[in-house]
Amino acid sequence: MRVAIAGAGTAGCVLAARLSADPGIEVLLLESGPHYRAGAWPPELAHAFRIIKETHDWGFTAQAGASPRGVHVPRGQVVGGSSITNATIALRGLPEHYDDWAEFVPGLDWQAMLPWLRFIETDEQFGGAPYHGDHGPIPINRWPRDQWYPLLEGFAEAALARGHAWVDDHNAPGAVGVGPTPFNMRDGVRQTPADLYLDPALGRDNLTLVTGVRVDRLVLDGMRATGVVVLDEATGERTMHEADHVILCLGTYQSPPVLLRSGVGPADAITPLGIPLVHELPGVGRGMQDHPKISYRFWISTDIPQWPHPWIQVLLTSKAEVNGEERLFQVMPYVGFVDGGHRISEFNVQVADSRGRTGRVDIQSTNPMDQPVLRMGWLEAEGDRDLAEAAGRELMAVARTAPLDAVLDPWPNLDDPDHALRTVETFHHPVATLRMGRDDDPMAVTDGDGRIRGLDGVWCMDASVIPRVPSANTHLAVIALAEKLGAGFLGSTGHPAAAVAPDPD
Ligand SMILES: Cc1cc2nc3c(=O)[nH]c(=O)nc-3n(C[C@H](O)[C@H](O)[C@H](O)COP(=O)(O)OP(=O)(O)OC[C@H]3O[C@@H](n4cnc5c(N)ncnc54)[C@H](O)[C@@H]3O)c2cc1C
């Protein structure tokens, strides 16, 4: 059996390793960005806690939503994808938001996902807890409190003084409060599916990684996939790779365009571009969800000491009542930096329990080298703006509480009633552009196994299929779901021997 995996990002690396464990499967892994072996990464990539936007990034601009502002929405262009450029924050989110997945795929809930979330991790502080793993590939750890940056310690003390609960482990089911941020790193070096899954598998004869190629479209015989067409980014030459199955893992912004260029999706997004409509699937690229982020900047009235440890260490999660419902938000304080002579600290508020579904992905042409058309829809959903504003008010209250009040002065424009709407950006967690759903759901693009509805041999197993954004950063959810869907794929295609599964306990 020949399987082409389009995209060697977070999900693609997991799947390439798992599927190629069966010598009966020929795996071809197709990626635009370069490959670096672990240990040979450029220094800016290896460094955990740094978001990379300047290099190895697709450079996409999106329309914010209610306002027509153009906003940079980064995505990693490198083997490892966004897991190589992200901030290595390793959070799961609250169980109830995974339970919401079952509205779309019966049975796919927290109880179904927890074994996979445990399976992928070695939690170095809490691995013995029943809801954690202690022998999975991804190491998770937190900075001890005696190594916290003084400003972040001040933030935690002020939050506790405001009545927020202390949380040792933000990944414990139901944990809400202030405490150390968990990371997927070891000794300050990021730990990702590229080095932990893919690199050890690359010696296998049945796994081929091809970089520097742009995945263009599917080759379909009727409704059945027979291969995939790629463009060599250096020469412009097109190649067709035959495959029995194509698994899309190009990420939330880039998996839908491959279907659209193949004539699969909403007719009004395809036919105006002169592409023949092969299979009408109205949900392709529609209903994107993301976490809106609003930044609040403060002047710091003390010196910023040099500190050997990273700039994110502490996280506050809390709930605010919006329209009679308790909804979750995050506040993430950043260590100060100096800009234009001012010492500045930035606090980011994340609308964690976001209900937005108006984001969308389109294509502007048939050329795979053109960037997708991205409209984010931030703060358009009922209550999302209220939640953002409530989170901002709580952040300001913490900032005015001792001991933080002694060192922070808010920037004057924070009282602007439109601050959230004017400054909203991505917290980098887009999902649901090829959303899973039931047979009777007209906007469902994938089924609960990741199959594209109505096609044979075409799958998606990346963040695009997640039916509802978890109430936390999405990296762990993407890895756990890729593991689960990969195991299902192996079973359903008659290769169960290579499928791995969590321990029954
Ligand atoms: C800047 C940033 C910071 C983030 N911070 C965090 C964090 O701290 N914690 C957290 O939990 N989550 C974070 N996230 C989110 C998390 O990293 C993503 O949800 C996750 O990595 C998505 O995985 P994926 O497999 O869907 O896509 P990706 O990992 O993005 O993989 C897609 C791959 O496909 C390739 N590709 C795309 N189109 C083509 C094409 N046409 N042809 C060939 N190759 C192509 C890309 O180069 C990439 O390698 C962050 C994301 C970003 C971008």
mmCIF file with all atom_site columns, C-alpha atoms in Angstrom, residues 21-124:
data_model
loop_
_atom_site.group_PDB
_atom_site.id
_atom_site.type_symbol
_atom_site.label_atom_id
_atom_site.label_alt_id
_atom_site.label_comp_id
_atom_site.label_asym_id
_atom_site.label_entity_id
_atom_site.label_seq_id
_atom_site.pdbx_PDB_ins_code
_atom_site.Cartn_x
_atom_site.Cartn_y
_atom_site.Cartn_z
_atom_site.occupancy
_atom_site.B_iso_or_equiv
_atom_site.pdbx_formal_charge
_atom_site.auth_seq_id
_atom_site.auth_comp_id
_atom_site.auth_asym_id
_atom_site.auth_atom_id
_atom_site.pdbx_PDB_model_num
ATOM 1   C CA . ALA A 1 21  ? 6.424   1.181  11.281 1.00 0.00 ? 21  ALA A CA 1
ATOM 2   C CA . ASP A 1 22  ? 4.615   -1.321 9.035  1.00 0.00 ? 22  ASP A CA 1
ATOM 3   C CA . PRO A 1 23  ? 7.066   -2.408 6.305  1.00 0.00 ? 23  PRO A CA 1
ATOM 4   C CA . GLY A 1 24  ? 4.050   -3.198 4.100  1.00 0.00 ? 24  GLY A CA 1
ATOM 5   C CA . ILE A 1 25  ? 3.248   0.521  3.755  1.00 0.00 ? 25  ILE A CA 1
ATOM 6   C CA . GLU A 1 26  ? 5.310   2.764  1.451  1.00 0.00 ? 26  GLU A CA 1
ATOM 7   C CA . VAL A 1 27  ? 5.164   6.238  2.977  1.00 0.00 ? 27  VAL A CA 1
ATOM 8   C CA . LEU A 1 28  ? 5.980   9.346  0.948  1.00 0.00 ? 28  LEU A CA 1
ATOM 9   C CA . LEU A 1 29  ? 6.174   12.522 3.043  1.00 0.00 ? 29  LEU A CA 1
ATOM 10  C CA . LEU A 1 30  ? 5.922   15.772 1.054  1.00 0.00 ? 30  LEU A CA 1
ATOM 11  C CA . GLU A 1 31  ? 6.994   19.120 2.512  1.00 0.00 ? 31  GLU A CA 1
ATOM 12  C CA . SER A 1 32  ? 7.759   22.627 1.343  1.00 0.00 ? 32  SER A CA 1
ATOM 13  C CA . GLY A 1 33  ? 10.214  23.657 4.081  1.00 0.00 ? 33  GLY A CA 1
ATOM 14  C CA . PRO A 1 34  ? 13.726  22.394 4.855  1.00 0.00 ? 34  PRO A CA 1
ATOM 15  C CA . HIS A 1 35  ? 14.649  19.507 7.141  1.00 0.00 ? 35  HIS A CA 1
ATOM 16  C CA . TYR A 1 36  ? 17.107  19.866 10.006 1.00 0.00 ? 36  TYR A CA 1
ATOM 17  C CA . ARG A 1 37  ? 18.130  16.897 12.095 1.00 0.00 ? 37  ARG A CA 1
ATOM 18  C CA . ALA A 1 38  ? 17.724  17.345 15.846 1.00 0.00 ? 38  ALA A CA 1
ATOM 19  C CA . GLY A 1 39  ? 20.885  18.938 17.168 1.00 0.00 ? 39  GLY A CA 1
ATOM 20  C CA . ALA A 1 40  ? 21.557  20.663 13.826 1.00 0.00 ? 40  ALA A CA 1
ATOM 21  C CA . TRP A 1 41  ? 18.699  23.160 14.005 1.00 0.00 ? 41  TRP A CA 1
ATOM 22  C CA . PRO A 1 42  ? 19.478  26.847 13.459 1.00 0.00 ? 42  PRO A CA 1
ATOM 23  C CA . PRO A 1 43  ? 19.790  28.286 16.987 1.00 0.00 ? 43  PRO A CA 1
ATOM 24  C CA . GLU A 1 44  ? 16.577  30.327 16.796 1.00 0.00 ? 44  GLU A CA 1
ATOM 25  C CA . LEU A 1 45  ? 14.571  27.160 16.073 1.00 0.00 ? 45  LEU A CA 1
ATOM 26  C CA . ALA A 1 46  ? 16.068  25.008 18.799 1.00 0.00 ? 46  ALA A CA 1
ATOM 27  C CA . HIS A 1 47  ? 15.411  27.616 21.468 1.00 0.00 ? 47  HIS A CA 1
ATOM 28  C CA . ALA A 1 48  ? 12.179  26.745 23.284 1.00 0.00 ? 48  ALA A CA 1
ATOM 29  C CA . PHE A 1 49  ? 9.883   29.606 24.401 1.00 0.00 ? 49  PHE A CA 1
ATOM 30  C CA . ARG A 1 50  ? 10.583  31.708 21.320 1.00 0.00 ? 50  ARG A CA 1
ATOM 31  C CA . ILE A 1 51  ? 7.868   32.131 18.757 1.00 0.00 ? 51  ILE A CA 1
ATOM 32  C CA . ILE A 1 52  ? 9.516   32.207 15.333 1.00 0.00 ? 52  ILE A CA 1
ATOM 33  C CA . LYS A 1 53  ? 7.886   34.599 12.890 1.00 0.00 ? 53  LYS A CA 1
ATOM 34  C CA . GLU A 1 54  ? 10.842  36.019 11.010 1.00 0.00 ? 54  GLU A CA 1
ATOM 35  C CA . THR A 1 55  ? 12.322  32.857 9.456  1.00 0.00 ? 55  THR A CA 1
ATOM 36  C CA . HIS A 1 56  ? 10.786  29.533 8.401  1.00 0.00 ? 56  HIS A CA 1
ATOM 37  C CA . ASP A 1 57  ? 7.376   31.208 8.244  1.00 0.00 ? 57  ASP A CA 1
ATOM 38  C CA . TRP A 1 58  ? 4.810   31.230 5.447  1.00 0.00 ? 58  TRP A CA 1
ATOM 39  C CA . GLY A 1 59  ? 4.263   34.970 5.915  1.00 0.00 ? 59  GLY A CA 1
ATOM 40  C CA . PHE A 1 60  ? 0.488   34.874 5.556  1.00 0.00 ? 60  PHE A CA 1
ATOM 41  C CA . THR A 1 61  ? -1.682  37.939 6.109  1.00 0.00 ? 61  THR A CA 1
ATOM 42  C CA . ALA A 1 62  ? -5.305  37.521 7.182  1.00 0.00 ? 62  ALA A CA 1
ATOM 43  C CA . GLN A 1 63  ? -8.252  39.858 7.484  1.00 0.00 ? 63  GLN A CA 1
ATOM 44  C CA . ALA A 1 64  ? -9.075  40.225 11.178 1.00 0.00 ? 64  ALA A CA 1
ATOM 45  C CA . GLY A 1 65  ? -12.847 39.970 10.944 1.00 0.00 ? 65  GLY A CA 1
ATOM 46  C CA . ALA A 1 66  ? -15.156 42.824 11.888 1.00 0.00 ? 66  ALA A CA 1
ATOM 47  C CA . SER A 1 67  ? -12.391 45.293 10.986 1.00 0.00 ? 67  SER A CA 1
ATOM 48  C CA . PRO A 1 68  ? -10.644 44.959 7.622  1.00 0.00 ? 68  PRO A CA 1
ATOM 49  C CA . ARG A 1 69  ? -7.163  45.103 9.212  1.00 0.00 ? 69  ARG A CA 1
ATOM 50  C CA . GLY A 1 70  ? -4.518  42.845 7.686  1.00 0.00 ? 70  GLY A CA 1
ATOM 51  C CA . VAL A 1 71  ? -2.779  40.779 10.382 1.00 0.00 ? 71  VAL A CA 1
ATOM 52  C CA . HIS A 1 72  ? 0.229   38.459 10.143 1.00 0.00 ? 72  HIS A CA 1
ATOM 53  C CA . VAL A 1 73  ? -0.822  34.907 10.983 1.00 0.00 ? 73  VAL A CA 1
ATOM 54  C CA . PRO A 1 74  ? 2.389   32.869 11.299 1.00 0.00 ? 74  PRO A CA 1
ATOM 55  C CA . ARG A 1 75  ? 2.737   29.176 10.334 1.00 0.00 ? 75  ARG A CA 1
ATOM 56  C CA . GLY A 1 76  ? 5.945   27.137 10.320 1.00 0.00 ? 76  GLY A CA 1
ATOM 57  C CA . GLN A 1 77  ? 7.468   26.302 6.927  1.00 0.00 ? 77  GLN A CA 1
ATOM 58  C CA . VAL A 1 78  ? 9.956   23.621 7.912  1.00 0.00 ? 78  VAL A CA 1
ATOM 59  C CA . VAL A 1 79  ? 9.901   19.888 8.621  1.00 0.00 ? 79  VAL A CA 1
ATOM 60  C CA . GLY A 1 80  ? 8.101   19.882 11.965 1.00 0.00 ? 80  GLY A CA 1
ATOM 61  C CA . GLY A 1 81  ? 5.791   22.685 10.824 1.00 0.00 ? 81  GLY A CA 1
ATOM 62  C CA . SER A 1 82  ? 4.404   24.972 13.494 1.00 0.00 ? 82  SER A CA 1
ATOM 63  C CA . SER A 1 83  ? 5.750   22.718 16.258 1.00 0.00 ? 83  SER A CA 1
ATOM 64  C CA . ILE A 1 84  ? 9.223   24.050 15.345 1.00 0.00 ? 84  ILE A CA 1
ATOM 65  C CA . THR A 1 85  ? 8.172   27.698 15.450 1.00 0.00 ? 85  THR A CA 1
ATOM 66  C CA . ASN A 1 86  ? 5.694   27.709 18.346 1.00 0.00 ? 86  ASN A CA 1
ATOM 67  C CA . ALA A 1 87  ? 6.206   28.765 21.967 1.00 0.00 ? 87  ALA A CA 1
ATOM 68  C CA . THR A 1 88  ? 6.302   25.133 23.270 1.00 0.00 ? 88  THR A CA 1
ATOM 69  C CA . ILE A 1 89  ? 3.454   25.788 25.703 1.00 0.00 ? 89  ILE A CA 1
ATOM 70  C CA . ALA A 1 90  ? 2.066   22.322 26.413 1.00 0.00 ? 90  ALA A CA 1
ATOM 71  C CA . LEU A 1 91  ? -1.497  22.721 27.641 1.00 0.00 ? 91  LEU A CA 1
ATOM 72  C CA . ARG A 1 92  ? -4.465  20.439 27.171 1.00 0.00 ? 92  ARG A CA 1
ATOM 73  C CA . GLY A 1 93  ? -7.457  22.628 28.036 1.00 0.00 ? 93  GLY A CA 1
ATOM 74  C CA . LEU A 1 94  ? -10.505 21.740 30.069 1.00 0.00 ? 94  LEU A CA 1
ATOM 75  C CA . PRO A 1 95  ? -12.322 18.379 29.708 1.00 0.00 ? 95  PRO A CA 1
ATOM 76  C CA . GLU A 1 96  ? -15.696 19.990 28.991 1.00 0.00 ? 96  GLU A CA 1
ATOM 77  C CA . HIS A 1 97  ? -14.425 21.498 25.775 1.00 0.00 ? 97  HIS A CA 1
ATOM 78  C CA . TYR A 1 98  ? -13.311 18.071 24.496 1.00 0.00 ? 98  TYR A CA 1
ATOM 79  C CA . ASP A 1 99  ? -16.742 16.793 25.517 1.00 0.00 ? 99  ASP A CA 1
ATOM 80  C CA . ASP A 1 100 ? -18.156 19.313 23.025 1.00 0.00 ? 100 ASP A CA 1
ATOM 81  C CA . TRP A 1 101 ? -16.439 17.292 20.248 1.00 0.00 ? 101 TRP A CA 1
ATOM 82  C CA . ALA A 1 102 ? -19.002 14.530 20.844 1.00 0.00 ? 102 ALA A CA 1
ATOM 83  C CA . GLU A 1 103 ? -21.730 16.852 19.507 1.00 0.00 ? 103 GLU A CA 1
ATOM 84  C CA . PHE A 1 104 ? -20.005 16.448 16.150 1.00 0.00 ? 104 PHE A CA 1
ATOM 85  C CA . VAL A 1 105 ? -18.661 12.898 16.411 1.00 0.00 ? 105 VAL A CA 1
ATOM 86  C CA . PRO A 1 106 ? -20.586 10.757 18.910 1.00 0.00 ? 106 PRO A CA 1
ATOM 87  C CA . GLY A 1 107 ? -18.158 9.151  21.343 1.00 0.00 ? 107 GLY A CA 1
ATOM 88  C CA . LEU A 1 108 ? -15.275 11.531 20.617 1.00 0.00 ? 108 LEU A CA 1
ATOM 89  C CA . ASP A 1 109 ? -15.061 13.233 24.006 1.00 0.00 ? 109 ASP A CA 1
ATOM 90  C CA . TRP A 1 110 ? -12.648 13.812 26.908 1.00 0.00 ? 110 TRP A CA 1
ATOM 91  C CA . GLN A 1 111 ? -12.791 10.155 27.968 1.00 0.00 ? 111 GLN A CA 1
ATOM 92  C CA . ALA A 1 112 ? -11.877 9.127  24.408 1.00 0.00 ? 112 ALA A CA 1
ATOM 93  C CA . MET A 1 113 ? -9.035  11.668 24.111 1.00 0.00 ? 113 MET A CA 1
ATOM 94  C CA . LEU A 1 114 ? -7.520  11.380 27.620 1.00 0.00 ? 114 LEU A CA 1
ATOM 95  C CA . PRO A 1 115 ? -5.774  8.017  26.953 1.00 0.00 ? 115 PRO A CA 1
ATOM 96  C CA . TRP A 1 116 ? -4.116  9.580  23.890 1.00 0.00 ? 116 TRP A CA 1
ATOM 97  C CA . LEU A 1 117 ? -3.140  12.770 25.728 1.00 0.00 ? 117 LEU A CA 1
ATOM 98  C CA . ARG A 1 118 ? -1.491  10.554 28.363 1.00 0.00 ? 118 ARG A CA 1
ATOM 99  C CA . PHE A 1 119 ? 0.080   8.301  25.729 1.00 0.00 ? 119 PHE A CA 1
ATOM 100 C CA . ILE A 1 120 ? 2.020   11.092 23.995 1.00 0.00 ? 120 ILE A CA 1
ATOM 101 C CA . GLU A 1 121 ? 3.641   12.603 27.094 1.00 0.00 ? 121 GLU A CA 1
ATOM 102 C CA . THR A 1 122 ? 6.139   12.057 29.829 1.00 0.00 ? 122 THR A CA 1
ATOM 103 C CA . ASP A 1 123 ? 5.097   14.591 32.413 1.00 0.00 ? 123 ASP A CA 1
ATOM 104 C CA . GLU A 1 124 ? 8.302   15.071 34.399 1.00 0.00 ? 124 GLU A CA 1
#
